[in-house]
PDB file of C-alpha atoms in Angstrom:
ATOM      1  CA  UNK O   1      83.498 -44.847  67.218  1.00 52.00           C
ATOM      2  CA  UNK O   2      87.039 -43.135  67.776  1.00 59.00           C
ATOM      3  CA  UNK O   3      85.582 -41.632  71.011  1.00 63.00           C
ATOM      4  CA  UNK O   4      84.447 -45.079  72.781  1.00 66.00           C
ATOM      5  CA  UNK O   5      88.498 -45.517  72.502  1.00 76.00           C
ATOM      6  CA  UNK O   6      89.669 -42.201  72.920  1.00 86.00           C
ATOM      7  CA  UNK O   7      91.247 -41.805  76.447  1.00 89.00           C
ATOM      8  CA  UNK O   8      91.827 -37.717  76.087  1.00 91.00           C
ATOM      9  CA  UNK O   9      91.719 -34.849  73.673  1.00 91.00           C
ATOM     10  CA  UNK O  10      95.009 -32.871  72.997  1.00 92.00           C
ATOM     11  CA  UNK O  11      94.108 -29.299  71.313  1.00 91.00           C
ATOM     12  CA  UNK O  12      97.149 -27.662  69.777  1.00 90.00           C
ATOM     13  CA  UNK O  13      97.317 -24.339  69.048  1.00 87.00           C
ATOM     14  CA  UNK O  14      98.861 -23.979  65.099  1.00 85.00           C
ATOM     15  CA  UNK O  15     101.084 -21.274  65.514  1.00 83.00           C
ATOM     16  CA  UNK O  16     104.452 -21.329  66.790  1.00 79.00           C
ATOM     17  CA  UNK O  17     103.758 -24.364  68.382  1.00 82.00           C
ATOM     18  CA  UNK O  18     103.475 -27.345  65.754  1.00 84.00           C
ATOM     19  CA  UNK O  19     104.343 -24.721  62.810  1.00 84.00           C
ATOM     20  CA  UNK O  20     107.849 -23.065  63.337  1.00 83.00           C
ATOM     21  CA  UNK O  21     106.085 -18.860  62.417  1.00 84.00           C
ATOM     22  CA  UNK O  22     108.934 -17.276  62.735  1.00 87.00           C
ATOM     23  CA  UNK O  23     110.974 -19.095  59.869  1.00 88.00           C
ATOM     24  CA  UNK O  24     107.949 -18.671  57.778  1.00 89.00           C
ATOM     25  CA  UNK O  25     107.641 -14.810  58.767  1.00 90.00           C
ATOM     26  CA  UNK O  26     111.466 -14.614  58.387  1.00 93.00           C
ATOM     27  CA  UNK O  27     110.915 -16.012  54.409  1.00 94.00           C
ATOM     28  CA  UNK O  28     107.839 -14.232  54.205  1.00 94.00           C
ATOM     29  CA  UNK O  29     109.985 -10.870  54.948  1.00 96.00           C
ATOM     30  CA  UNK O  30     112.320 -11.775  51.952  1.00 96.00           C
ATOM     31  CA  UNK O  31     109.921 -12.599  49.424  1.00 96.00           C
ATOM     32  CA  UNK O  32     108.008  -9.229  50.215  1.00 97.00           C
ATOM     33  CA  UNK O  33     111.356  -7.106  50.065  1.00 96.00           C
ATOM     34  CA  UNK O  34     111.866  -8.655  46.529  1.00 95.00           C
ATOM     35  CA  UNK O  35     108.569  -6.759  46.132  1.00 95.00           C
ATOM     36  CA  UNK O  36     109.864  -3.246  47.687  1.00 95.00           C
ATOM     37  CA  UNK O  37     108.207  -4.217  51.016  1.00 96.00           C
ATOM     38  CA  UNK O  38     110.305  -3.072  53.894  1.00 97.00           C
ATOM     39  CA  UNK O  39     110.057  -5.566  56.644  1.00 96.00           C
ATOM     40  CA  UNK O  40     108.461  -2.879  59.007  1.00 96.00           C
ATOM     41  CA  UNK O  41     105.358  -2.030  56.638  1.00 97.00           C
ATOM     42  CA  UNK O  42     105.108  -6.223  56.322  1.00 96.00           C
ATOM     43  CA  UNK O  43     104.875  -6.453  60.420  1.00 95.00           C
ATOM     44  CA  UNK O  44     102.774  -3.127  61.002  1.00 96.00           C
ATOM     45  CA  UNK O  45      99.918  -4.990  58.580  1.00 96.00           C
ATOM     46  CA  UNK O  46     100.446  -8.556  60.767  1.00 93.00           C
ATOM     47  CA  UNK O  47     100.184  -6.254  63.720  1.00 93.00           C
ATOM     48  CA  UNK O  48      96.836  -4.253  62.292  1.00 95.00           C
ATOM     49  CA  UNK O  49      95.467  -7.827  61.542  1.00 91.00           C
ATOM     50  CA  UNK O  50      95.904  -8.777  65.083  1.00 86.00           C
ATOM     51  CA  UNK O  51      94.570  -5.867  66.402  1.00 91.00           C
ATOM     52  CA  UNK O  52      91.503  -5.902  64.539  1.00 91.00           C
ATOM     53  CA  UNK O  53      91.193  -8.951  65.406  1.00 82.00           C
ATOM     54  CA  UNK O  54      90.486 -10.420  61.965  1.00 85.00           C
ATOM     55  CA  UNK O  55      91.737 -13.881  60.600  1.00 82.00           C
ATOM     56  CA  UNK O  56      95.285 -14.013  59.082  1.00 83.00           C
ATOM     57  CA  UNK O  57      95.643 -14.492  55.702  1.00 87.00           C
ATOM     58  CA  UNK O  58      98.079 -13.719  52.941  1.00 90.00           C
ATOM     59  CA  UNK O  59      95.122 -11.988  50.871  1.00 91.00           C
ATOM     60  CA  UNK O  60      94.589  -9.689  53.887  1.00 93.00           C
ATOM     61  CA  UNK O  61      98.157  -8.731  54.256  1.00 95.00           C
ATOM     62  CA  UNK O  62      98.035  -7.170  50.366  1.00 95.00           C
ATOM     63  CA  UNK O  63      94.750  -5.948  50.966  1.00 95.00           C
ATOM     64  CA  UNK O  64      96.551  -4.037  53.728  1.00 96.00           C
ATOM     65  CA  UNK O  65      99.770  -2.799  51.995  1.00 97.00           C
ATOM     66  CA  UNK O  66      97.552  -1.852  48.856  1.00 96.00           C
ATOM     67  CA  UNK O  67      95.649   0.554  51.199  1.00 96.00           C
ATOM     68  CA  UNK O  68      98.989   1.939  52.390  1.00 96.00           C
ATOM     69  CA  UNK O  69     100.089   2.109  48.655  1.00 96.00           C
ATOM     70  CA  UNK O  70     102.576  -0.968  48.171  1.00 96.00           C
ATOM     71  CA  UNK O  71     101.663  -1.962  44.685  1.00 92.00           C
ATOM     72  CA  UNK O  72     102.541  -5.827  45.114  1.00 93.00           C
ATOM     73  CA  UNK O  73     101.558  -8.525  42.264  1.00 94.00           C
ATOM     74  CA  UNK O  74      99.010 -10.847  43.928  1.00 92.00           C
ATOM     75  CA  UNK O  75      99.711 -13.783  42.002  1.00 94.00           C
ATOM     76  CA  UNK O  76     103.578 -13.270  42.105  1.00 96.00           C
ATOM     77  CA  UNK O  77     103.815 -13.006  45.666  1.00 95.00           C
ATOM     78  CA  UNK O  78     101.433 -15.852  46.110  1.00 92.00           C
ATOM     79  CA  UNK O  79     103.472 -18.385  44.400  1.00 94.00           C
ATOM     80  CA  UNK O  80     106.214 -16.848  46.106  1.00 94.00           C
ATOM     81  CA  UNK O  81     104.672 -18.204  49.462  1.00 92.00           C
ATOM     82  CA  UNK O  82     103.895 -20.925  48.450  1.00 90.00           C
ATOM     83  CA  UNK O  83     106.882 -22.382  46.610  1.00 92.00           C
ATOM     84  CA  UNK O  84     108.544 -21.549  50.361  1.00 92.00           C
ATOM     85  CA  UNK O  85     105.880 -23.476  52.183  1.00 88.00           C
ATOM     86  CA  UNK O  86     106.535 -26.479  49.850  1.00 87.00           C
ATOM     87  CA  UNK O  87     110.467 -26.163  49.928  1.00 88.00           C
ATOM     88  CA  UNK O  88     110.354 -24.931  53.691  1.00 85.00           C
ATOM     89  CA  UNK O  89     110.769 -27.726  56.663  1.00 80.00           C
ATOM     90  CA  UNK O  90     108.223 -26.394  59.009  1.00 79.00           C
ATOM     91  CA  UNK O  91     107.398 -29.613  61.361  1.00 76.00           C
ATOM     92  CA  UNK O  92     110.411 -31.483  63.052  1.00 76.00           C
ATOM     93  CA  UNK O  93     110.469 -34.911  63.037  1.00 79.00           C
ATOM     94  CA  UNK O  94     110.259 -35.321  66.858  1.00 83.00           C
ATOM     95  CA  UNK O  95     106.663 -33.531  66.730  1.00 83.00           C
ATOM     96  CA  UNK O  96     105.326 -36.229  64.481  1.00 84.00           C
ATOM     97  CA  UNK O  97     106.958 -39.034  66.573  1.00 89.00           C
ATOM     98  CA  UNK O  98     105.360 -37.303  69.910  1.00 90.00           C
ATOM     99  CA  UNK O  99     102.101 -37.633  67.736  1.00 90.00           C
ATOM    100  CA  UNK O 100     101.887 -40.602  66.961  1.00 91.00           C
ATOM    101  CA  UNK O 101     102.951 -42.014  70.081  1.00 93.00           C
ATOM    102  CA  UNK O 102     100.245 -40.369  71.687  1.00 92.00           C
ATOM    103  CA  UNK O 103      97.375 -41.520  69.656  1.00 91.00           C
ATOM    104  CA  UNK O 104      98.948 -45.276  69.991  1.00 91.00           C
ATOM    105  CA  UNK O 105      97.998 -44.617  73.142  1.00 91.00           C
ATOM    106  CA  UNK O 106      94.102 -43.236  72.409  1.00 91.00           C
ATOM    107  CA  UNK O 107      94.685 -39.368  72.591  1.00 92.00           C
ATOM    108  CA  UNK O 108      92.923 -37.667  70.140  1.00 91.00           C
ATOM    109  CA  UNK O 109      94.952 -34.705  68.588  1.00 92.00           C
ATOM    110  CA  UNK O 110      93.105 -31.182  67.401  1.00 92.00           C
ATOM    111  CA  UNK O 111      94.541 -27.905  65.622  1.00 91.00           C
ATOM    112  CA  UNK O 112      93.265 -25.027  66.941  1.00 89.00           C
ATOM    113  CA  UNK O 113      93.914 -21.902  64.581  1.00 87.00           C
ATOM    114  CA  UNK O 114      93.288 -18.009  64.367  1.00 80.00           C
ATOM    115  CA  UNK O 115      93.861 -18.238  60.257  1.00 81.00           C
ATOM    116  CA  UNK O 116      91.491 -18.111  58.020  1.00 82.00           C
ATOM    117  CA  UNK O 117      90.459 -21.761  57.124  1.00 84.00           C
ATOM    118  CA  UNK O 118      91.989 -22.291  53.292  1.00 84.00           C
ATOM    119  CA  UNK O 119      95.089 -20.365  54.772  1.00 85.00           C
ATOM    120  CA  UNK O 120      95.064 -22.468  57.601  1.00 85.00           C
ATOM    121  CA  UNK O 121      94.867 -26.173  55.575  1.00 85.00           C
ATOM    122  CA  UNK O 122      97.430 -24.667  53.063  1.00 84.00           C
ATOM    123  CA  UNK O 123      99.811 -24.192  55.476  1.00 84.00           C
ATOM    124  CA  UNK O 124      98.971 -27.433  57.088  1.00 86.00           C
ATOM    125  CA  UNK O 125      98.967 -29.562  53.935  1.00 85.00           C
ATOM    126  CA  UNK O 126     101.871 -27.403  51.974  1.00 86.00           C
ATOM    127  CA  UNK O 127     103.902 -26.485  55.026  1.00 83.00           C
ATOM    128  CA  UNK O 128     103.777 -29.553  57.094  1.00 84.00           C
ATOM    129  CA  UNK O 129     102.610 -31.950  54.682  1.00 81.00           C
ATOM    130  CA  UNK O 130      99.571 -35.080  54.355  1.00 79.00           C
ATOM    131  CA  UNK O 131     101.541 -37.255  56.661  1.00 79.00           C
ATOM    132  CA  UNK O 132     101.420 -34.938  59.171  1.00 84.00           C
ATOM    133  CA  UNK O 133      97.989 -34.192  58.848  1.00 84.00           C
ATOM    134  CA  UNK O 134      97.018 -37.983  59.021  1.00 86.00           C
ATOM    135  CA  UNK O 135      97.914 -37.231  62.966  1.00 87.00           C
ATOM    136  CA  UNK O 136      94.915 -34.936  63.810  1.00 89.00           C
ATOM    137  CA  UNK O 137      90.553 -35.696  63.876  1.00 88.00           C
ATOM    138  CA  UNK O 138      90.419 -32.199  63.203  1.00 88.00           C
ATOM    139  CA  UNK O 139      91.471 -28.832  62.174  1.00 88.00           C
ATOM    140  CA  UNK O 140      89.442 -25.941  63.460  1.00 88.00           C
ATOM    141  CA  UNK O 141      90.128 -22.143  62.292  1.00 86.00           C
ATOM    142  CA  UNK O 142      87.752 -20.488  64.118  1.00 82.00           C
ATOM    143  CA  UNK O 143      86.813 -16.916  65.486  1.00 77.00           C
ATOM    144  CA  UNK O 144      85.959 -18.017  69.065  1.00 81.00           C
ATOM    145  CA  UNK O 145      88.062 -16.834  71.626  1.00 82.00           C
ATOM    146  CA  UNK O 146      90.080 -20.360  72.298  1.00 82.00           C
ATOM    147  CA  UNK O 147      89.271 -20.565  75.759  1.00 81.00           C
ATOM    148  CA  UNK O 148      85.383 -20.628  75.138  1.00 87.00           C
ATOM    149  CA  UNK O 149      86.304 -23.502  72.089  1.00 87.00           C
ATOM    150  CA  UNK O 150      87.367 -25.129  74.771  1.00 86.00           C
ATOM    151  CA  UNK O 151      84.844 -25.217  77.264  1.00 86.00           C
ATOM    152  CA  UNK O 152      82.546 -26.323  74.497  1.00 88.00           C
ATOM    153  CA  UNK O 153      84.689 -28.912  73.732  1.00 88.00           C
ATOM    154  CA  UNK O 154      84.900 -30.339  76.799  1.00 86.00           C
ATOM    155  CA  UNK O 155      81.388 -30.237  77.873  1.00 87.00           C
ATOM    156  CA  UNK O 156      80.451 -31.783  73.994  1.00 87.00           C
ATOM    157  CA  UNK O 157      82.887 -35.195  75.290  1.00 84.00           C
ATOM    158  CA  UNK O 158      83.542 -36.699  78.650  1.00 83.00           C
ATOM    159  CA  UNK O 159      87.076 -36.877  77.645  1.00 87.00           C
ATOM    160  CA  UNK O 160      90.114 -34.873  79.746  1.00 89.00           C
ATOM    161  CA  UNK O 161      91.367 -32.240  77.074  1.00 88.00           C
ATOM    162  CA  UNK O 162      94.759 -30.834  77.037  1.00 88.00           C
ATOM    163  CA  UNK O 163      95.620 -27.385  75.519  1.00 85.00           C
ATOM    164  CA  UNK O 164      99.216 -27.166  74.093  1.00 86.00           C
ATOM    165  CA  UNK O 165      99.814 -23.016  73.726  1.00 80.00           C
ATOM    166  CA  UNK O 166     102.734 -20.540  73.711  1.00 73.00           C
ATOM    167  CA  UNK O 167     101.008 -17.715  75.111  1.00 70.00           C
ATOM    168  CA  UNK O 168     100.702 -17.433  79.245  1.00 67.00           C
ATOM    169  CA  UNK O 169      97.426 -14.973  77.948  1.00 68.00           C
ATOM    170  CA  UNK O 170      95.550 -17.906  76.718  1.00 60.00           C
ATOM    171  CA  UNK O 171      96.606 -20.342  79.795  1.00 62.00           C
ATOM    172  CA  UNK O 172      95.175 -17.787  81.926  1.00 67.00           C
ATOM    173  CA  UNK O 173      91.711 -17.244  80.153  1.00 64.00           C
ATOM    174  CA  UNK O 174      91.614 -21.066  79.690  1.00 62.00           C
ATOM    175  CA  UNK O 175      92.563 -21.380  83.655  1.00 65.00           C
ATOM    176  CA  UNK O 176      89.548 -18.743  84.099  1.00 70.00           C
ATOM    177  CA  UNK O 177      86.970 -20.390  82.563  1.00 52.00           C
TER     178      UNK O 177
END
């Protein structure tokens, strides 16, 4: 029913594109120093994450630094995060008025996310809030190189779709395929 309407399909990658990452990273990097992390054990597990090519998730981050021997409370550091989601503003208010003057206009708005999928709503719903969310048909965290979710996508729905990204890595594989 919202397709017969829909006149396009925006994706938007989650990550330092609707959700400001590096103020979250920058908190994230004083909560875990209150925890004797030093900001470059913190980044080397982000970067093993990323290398590995795993989801990102909090609970893989102290899975990491346990291996390397940081002895952090779970629970602690958990609330931690999440009290600075909640008290953190994340989304600026001209994103949410570029959203919803889009779908006045039939465009159909998507999250596209490398997280794992509870990390991923958390810091949706948490960090950016419901009314943001109300914006979007869909939030996908998903494993699939982004550039072959989109070529499904696109073939699934005779609709033009948009990808909003930060990386030129991701325009290029898109542009490929």
């Amino acid at each position: 029913k919202v397709l017969k309407r829909s006149k396009g399909i925006v994706v938007w990658d989650f990550d330092r594109v609707l959700f400001d990452t590096e103020k979250f990273y920058r908190g994230a990097v004083k909560i875990f120093k209150k925890f004797g992390v030093p900001p470059k054990a913190l980044w080397s597990a982000v970067l093993k994450i990323r290398k590995d090519g795993d989801h990102f998730s909090v609970a893989l981050v102290l899975r990491i630094l346990r291996g390397r021997g940081y002895l952090v409370p779970e629970k602690k550091v958990r609330e931690e995060i999440h009290k600075h989601l909640r008290d953190t503003k994340y989304f600026p208010q001209s994103t949410d008025t570029l959203l919803h003057r889009l779908r006045k206009r039939g465009i159909l708005h998507i999250i596209l996310s490398h997280s794992t999928p509870a990390y991923l709503h958390k810091k949706v719903k948490v960090g950016c809030g419901e009314r943001f969310l109300r914006h979007f048909v869909k939030v996908y965290a998903t494993g699939t190189p982004k550039h072959i979710f989109l070529k499904k996508l696109s073939r699934r729905f005779q609709l033009p779709v948009f990808f909003v990204v930060d990386t030129d890595k991701h325009v290029g594989l898109v542009k490929e395929h």
